[in-house]
Amino acid sequence: MNNDQTLGSLRKIGACNEAREWVKEHGGTSQELWNDCQRGDWMAWWIAKNPKYNQTPEFYLASADCAELSLEYFEKEYPNDKRVRNCIKTIRAYARGRATREELKSAAYAAYAAAYAAADAADAAAYAAAYAAYAAARTKTLSKCADIFRKYFPEVE
């Protein structure tokens, strides 16, 4: 797709203003945009919205690989909480046909509950102190996720 077509498609599916603005400023085809994007969250969102890709094993494997990037930080704070690790394992099993949709949903709910509890436990002072480090780490992690999505989806339409 050319740039105008890509922008139109993004508008239709409800892409955020920031993503659409980046596409417009960057220019180029959808493949060129995909190759240059450093926002793994945007790429994951786009894949999730696209029926051609969103139920493929590659989507689930890419999602598991991205989630795994944060696992060490979560387990450092909560070494006995295996819900996030189990969720990642279940996503991979589902992608390989070794887990059911219900097992996937159950693992996702448990991981969400773990993440929510961890966020709820953090107080405002700790959050403020960690924000600058978080911003830098977030940018680096999003770039790693972008590379992961490109690994599983080297070409897009």
C-alpha positions as protocol buffer text, in pm:
chain_id: "A"
residue {
  index: 1
  type: MET
  ca { x: 0 y: 0 z: 0 }
}
residue {
  index: 2
  type: ASN
  ca { x: 118 y: 351 z: -65 }
}
residue {
  index: 3
  type: ASN
  ca { x: 129 y: 606 z: 216 }
}
residue {
  index: 4
  type: ASP
  ca { x: -218 y: 753 z: 153 }
}
residue {
  index: 5
  type: GLN
  ca { x: -372 y: 405 z: 147 }
}
residue {
  index: 6
  type: THR
  ca { x: -191 y: 313 z: 467 }
}
residue {
  index: 7
  type: LEU
  ca { x: -315 y: 628 z: 638 }
}
residue {
  index: 8
  type: GLY
  ca { x: -670 y: 559 z: 525 }
}
residue {
  index: 9
  type: SER
  ca { x: -649 y: 205 z: 655 }
}
residue {
  index: 10
  type: LEU
  ca { x: -513 y: 322 z: 990 }
}
residue {
  index: 11
  type: ARG
  ca { x: -793 y: 577 z: 1022 }
}
residue {
  index: 12
  type: LYS
  ca { x: -1053 y: 307 z: 953 }
}
residue {
  index: 13
  type: ILE
  ca { x: -924 y: 77 z: 1225 }
}
residue {
  index: 14
  type: GLY
  ca { x: -881 y: 353 z: 1481 }
}
residue {
  index: 15
  type: ALA
  ca { x: -504 y: 401 z: 1502 }
}
residue {
  index: 16
  type: CYS
  ca { x: -393 y: 670 z: 1745 }
}
residue {
  index: 17
  type: ASN
  ca { x: -308 y: 1019 z: 1621 }
}
residue {
  index: 18
  type: GLU
  ca { x: 59 y: 976 z: 1711 }
}
residue {
  index: 19
  type: ALA
  ca { x: 93 y: 667 z: 1490 }
}
residue {
  index: 20
  type: ARG
  ca { x: -92 y: 826 z: 1200 }
}
residue {
  index: 21
  type: GLU
  ca { x: 123 y: 1138 z: 1227 }
}
residue {
  index: 22
  type: TRP
  ca { x: 440 y: 927 z: 1221 }
}
residue {
  index: 23
  type: VAL
  ca { x: 317 y: 743 z: 909 }
}
residue {
  index: 24
  type: LYS
  ca { x: 238 y: 1072 z: 737 }
}
residue {
  index: 25
  type: GLU
  ca { x: 575 y: 1230 z: 825 }
}
residue {
  index: 26
  type: HIS
  ca { x: 774 y: 918 z: 742 }
}
residue {
  index: 27
  type: GLY
  ca { x: 612 y: 861 z: 405 }
}
residue {
  index: 28
  type: GLY
  ca { x: 667 y: 546 z: 208 }
}
residue {
  index: 29
  type: THR
  ca { x: 482 y: 222 z: 153 }
}
residue {
  index: 30
  type: SER
  ca { x: 334 y: 6 z: 424 }
}
residue {
  index: 31
  type: GLN
  ca { x: 634 y: -228 z: 395 }
}
residue {
  index: 32
  type: GLU
  ca { x: 881 y: 61 z: 429 }
}
residue {
  index: 33
  type: LEU
  ca { x: 692 y: 186 z: 733 }
}
residue {
  index: 34
  type: TRP
  ca { x: 695 y: -163 z: 883 }
}
residue {
  index: 35
  type: ASN
  ca { x: 1069 y: -196 z: 822 }
}
residue {
  index: 36
  type: ASP
  ca { x: 1146 y: 138 z: 990 }
}
residue {
  index: 37
  type: CYS
  ca { x: 900 y: 141 z: 1278 }
}
residue {
  index: 38
  type: GLN
  ca { x: 1056 y: 127 z: 1625 }
}
residue {
  index: 39
  type: ARG
  ca { x: 727 y: 100 z: 1813 }
}
residue {
  index: 40
  type: GLY
  ca { x: 662 y: -266 z: 1882 }
}
residue {
  index: 41
  type: ASP
  ca { x: 338 y: -172 z: 2058 }
}
residue {
  index: 42
  type: TRP
  ca { x: 204 y: -13 z: 1739 }
}
residue {
  index: 43
  type: MET
  ca { x: 310 y: -316 z: 1538 }
}
residue {
  index: 44
  type: ALA
  ca { x: 148 y: -559 z: 1782 }
}
residue {
  index: 45
  type: TRP
  ca { x: -171 y: -351 z: 1776 }
}
residue {
  index: 46
  type: TRP
  ca { x: -177 y: -349 z: 1395 }
}
residue {
  index: 47
  type: ILE
  ca { x: -120 y: -725 z: 1374 }
}
residue {
  index: 48
  type: ALA
  ca { x: -394 y: -782 z: 1635 }
}
residue {
  index: 49
  type: LYS
  ca { x: -637 y: -574 z: 1427 }
}
residue {
  index: 50
  type: ASN
  ca { x: -553 y: -755 z: 1103 }
}
residue {
  index: 51
  type: PRO
  ca { x: -755 y: -1077 z: 1043 }
}
residue {
  index: 52
  type: LYS
  ca { x: -488 y: -1205 z: 805 }
}
residue {
  index: 53
  type: TYR
  ca { x: -231 y: -1218 z: 1085 }
}
residue {
  index: 54
  type: ASN
  ca { x: -403 y: -1202 z: 1425 }
}
residue {
  index: 55
  type: GLN
  ca { x: -482 y: -1572 z: 1469 }
}
residue {
  index: 56
  type: THR
  ca { x: -155 y: -1710 z: 1338 }
}
residue {
  index: 57
  type: PRO
  ca { x: 99 y: -1897 z: 1548 }
}
residue {
  index: 58
  type: GLU
  ca { x: 348 y: -1623 z: 1460 }
}
residue {
  index: 59
  type: PHE
  ca { x: 131 y: -1361 z: 1632 }
}
residue {
  index: 60
  type: TYR
  ca { x: 121 y: -1560 z: 1954 }
}
residue {
  index: 61
  type: LEU
  ca { x: 492 y: -1642 z: 1942 }
}
residue {
  index: 62
  type: ALA
  ca { x: 587 y: -1278 z: 1879 }
}
residue {
  index: 63
  type: SER
  ca { x: 361 y: -1170 z: 2167 }
}
residue {
  index: 64
  type: ALA
  ca { x: 521 y: -1427 z: 2399 }
}
residue {
  index: 65
  type: ASP
  ca { x: 872 y: -1315 z: 2299 }
}
residue {
  index: 66
  type: CYS
  ca { x: 780 y: -952 z: 2372 }
}
residue {
  index: 67
  type: ALA
  ca { x: 621 y: -1039 z: 2706 }
}
residue {
  index: 68
  type: GLU
  ca { x: 930 y: -1233 z: 2800 }
}
residue {
  index: 69
  type: LEU
  ca { x: 1137 y: -912 z: 2780 }
}
residue {
  index: 70
  type: SER
  ca { x: 973 y: -792 z: 3102 }
}
residue {
  index: 71
  type: LEU
  ca { x: 976 y: -1125 z: 3285 }
}
residue {
  index: 72
  type: GLU
  ca { x: 1310 y: -1074 z: 3460 }
}
residue {
  index: 73
  type: TYR
  ca { x: 1193 y: -742 z: 3608 }
}
residue {
  index: 74
  type: PHE
  ca { x: 865 y: -887 z: 3731 }
}
residue {
  index: 75
  type: GLU
  ca { x: 1028 y: -1195 z: 3881 }
}
residue {
  index: 76
  type: LYS
  ca { x: 1298 y: -986 z: 4047 }
}
residue {
  index: 77
  type: GLU
  ca { x: 1026 y: -807 z: 4243 }
}
residue {
  index: 78
  type: TYR
  ca { x: 796 y: -1109 z: 4280 }
}
residue {
  index: 79
  type: PRO
  ca { x: 1018 y: -1419 z: 4267 }
}
residue {
  index: 80
  type: ASN
  ca { x: 746 y: -1656 z: 4387 }
}
residue {
  index: 81
  type: ASP
  ca { x: 475 y: -1537 z: 4148 }
}
residue {
  index: 82
  type: LYS
  ca { x: 486 y: -1757 z: 3839 }
}
residue {
  index: 83
  type: ARG
  ca { x: 164 y: -1635 z: 3677 }
}
residue {
  index: 84
  type: VAL
  ca { x: 336 y: -1423 z: 3412 }
}
residue {
  index: 85
  type: ARG
  ca { x: 589 y: -1698 z: 3331 }
}
residue {
  index: 86
  type: ASN
  ca { x: 306 y: -1952 z: 3308 }
}
residue {
  index: 87
  type: CYS
  ca { x: 112 y: -1721 z: 3077 }
}
residue {
  index: 88
  type: ILE
  ca { x: 407 y: -1691 z: 2839 }
}
residue {
  index: 89
  type: LYS
  ca { x: 449 y: -2069 z: 2844 }
}
residue {
  index: 90
  type: THR
  ca { x: 78 y: -2114 z: 2770 }
}
residue {
  index: 91
  type: ILE
  ca { x: 88 y: -1864 z: 2482 }
}
residue {
  index: 92
  type: ARG
  ca { x: 370 y: -2062 z: 2322 }
}
residue {
  index: 93
  type: ALA
  ca { x: 185 y: -2390 z: 2381 }
}
residue {
  index: 94
  type: TYR
  ca { x: -128 y: -2242 z: 2223 }
}
residue {
  index: 95
  type: ALA
  ca { x: 71 y: -2127 z: 1919 }
}
residue {
  index: 96
  type: ARG
  ca { x: 194 y: -2484 z: 1876 }
}
residue {
  index: 97
  type: GLY
  ca { x: -151 y: -2637 z: 1920 }
}
residue {
  index: 98
  type: ARG
  ca { x: -72 y: -2775 z: 2267 }
}
residue {
  index: 99
  type: ALA
  ca { x: -310 y: -2559 z: 2472 }
}
residue {
  index: 100
  type: THR
  ca { x: -675 y: -2471 z: 2434 }
}
residue {
  index: 101
  type: ARG
  ca { x: -827 y: -2127 z: 2393 }
}
residue {
  index: 102
  type: GLU
  ca { x: -971 y: -2162 z: 2746 }
}
residue {
  index: 103
  type: GLU
  ca { x: -627 y: -2239 z: 2890 }
}
residue {
  index: 104
  type: LEU
  ca { x: -492 y: -1937 z: 2706 }
}
residue {
  index: 105
  type: LYS
  ca { x: -766 y: -1711 z: 2846 }
}
residue {
  index: 106
  type: SER
  ca { x: -718 y: -1844 z: 3198 }
}
residue {
  index: 107
  type: ALA
  ca { x: -341 y: -1786 z: 3185 }
}
residue {
  index: 108
  type: ALA
  ca { x: -392 y: -1436 z: 3044 }
}
residue {
  index: 109
  type: TYR
  ca { x: -636 y: -1343 z: 3322 }
}
residue {
  index: 110
  type: ALA
  ca { x: -393 y: -1471 z: 3585 }
}
residue {
  index: 111
  type: ALA
  ca { x: -101 y: -1276 z: 3436 }
}
residue {
  index: 112
  type: TYR
  ca { x: -315 y: -962 z: 3415 }
}
residue {
  index: 113
  type: ALA
  ca { x: -410 y: -1001 z: 3780 }
}
residue {
  index: 114
  type: ALA
  ca { x: -43 y: -1038 z: 3872 }
}
residue {
  index: 115
  type: ALA
  ca { x: 55 y: -728 z: 3676 }
}
residue {
  index: 116
  type: TYR
  ca { x: -236 y: -529 z: 3821 }
}
residue {
  index: 117
  type: ALA
  ca { x: -143 y: -632 z: 4176 }
}
residue {
  index: 118
  type: ALA
  ca { x: 220 y: -534 z: 4114 }
}
residue {
  index: 119
  type: ALA
  ca { x: 119 y: -193 z: 3978 }
}
residue {
  index: 120
  type: ASP
  ca { x: -121 y: -139 z: 4265 }
}
residue {
  index: 121
  type: ALA
  ca { x: 154 y: -219 z: 4517 }
}
residue {
  index: 122
  type: ALA
  ca { x: 389 y: 49 z: 4380 }
}
residue {
  index: 123
  type: ASP
  ca { x: 353 y: 382 z: 4555 }
}
residue {
  index: 124
  type: ALA
  ca { x: 368 y: 724 z: 4392 }
}
residue {
  index: 125
  type: ALA
  ca { x: 714 y: 810 z: 4526 }
}
residue {
  index: 126
  type: ALA
  ca { x: 870 y: 495 z: 4384 }
}
residue {
  index: 127
  type: TYR
  ca { x: 691 y: 553 z: 4057 }
}
residue {
  index: 128
  type: ALA
  ca { x: 818 y: 911 z: 4029 }
}
residue {
  index: 129
  type: ALA
  ca { x: 1175 y: 808 z: 4109 }
}
residue {
  index: 130
  type: ALA
  ca { x: 1168 y: 532 z: 3850 }
}
residue {
  index: 131
  type: TYR
  ca { x: 993 y: 726 z: 3574 }
}
residue {
  index: 132
  type: ALA
  ca { x: 1305 y: 852 z: 3394 }
}
residue {
  index: 133
  type: ALA
  ca { x: 1462 y: 507 z: 3392 }
}
residue {
  index: 134
  type: TYR
  ca { x: 1129 y: 362 z: 3282 }
}
residue {
  index: 135
  type: ALA
  ca { x: 1104 y: 599 z: 2985 }
}
residue {
  index: 136
  type: ALA
  ca { x: 1447 y: 501 z: 2855 }
}
residue {
  index: 137
  type: ALA
  ca { x: 1386 y: 130 z: 2915 }
}
residue {
  index: 138
  type: ARG
  ca { x: 1043 y: 154 z: 2749 }
}
residue {
  index: 139
  type: THR
  ca { x: 1190 y: 300 z: 2431 }
}
residue {
  index: 140
  type: LYS
  ca { x: 1454 y: 28 z: 2418 }
}
residue {
  index: 141
  type: THR
  ca { x: 1199 y: -246 z: 2486 }
}
residue {
  index: 142
  type: LEU
  ca { x: 957 y: -116 z: 2222 }
}
residue {
  index: 143
  type: SER
  ca { x: 1240 y: -123 z: 1970 }
}
residue {
  index: 144
  type: LYS
  ca { x: 1322 y: -483 z: 2067 }
}
residue {
  index: 145
  type: CYS
  ca { x: 954 y: -573 z: 2027 }
}
residue {
  index: 146
  type: ALA
  ca { x: 952 y: -411 z: 1684 }
}
residue {
  index: 147
  type: ASP
  ca { x: 1244 y: -634 z: 1585 }
}
residue {
  index: 148
  type: ILE
  ca { x: 1059 y: -937 z: 1721 }
}
residue {
  index: 149
  type: PHE
  ca { x: 748 y: -859 z: 1517 }
}
residue {
  index: 150
  type: ARG
  ca { x: 961 y: -808 z: 1205 }
}
residue {
  index: 151
  type: LYS
  ca { x: 1124 y: -1148 z: 1270 }
}
residue {
  index: 152
  type: TYR
  ca { x: 786 y: -1323 z: 1269 }
}
residue {
  index: 153
  type: PHE
  ca { x: 628 y: -1096 z: 1005 }
}
residue {
  index: 154
  type: PRO
  ca { x: 904 y: -987 z: 765 }
}
residue {
  index: 155
  type: GLU
  ca { x: 655 y: -881 z: 499 }
}
residue {
  index: 156
  type: VAL
  ca { x: 317 y: -716 z: 548 }
}
residue {
  index: 157
  type: GLU
  ca { x: 47 y: -589 z: 318 }
}
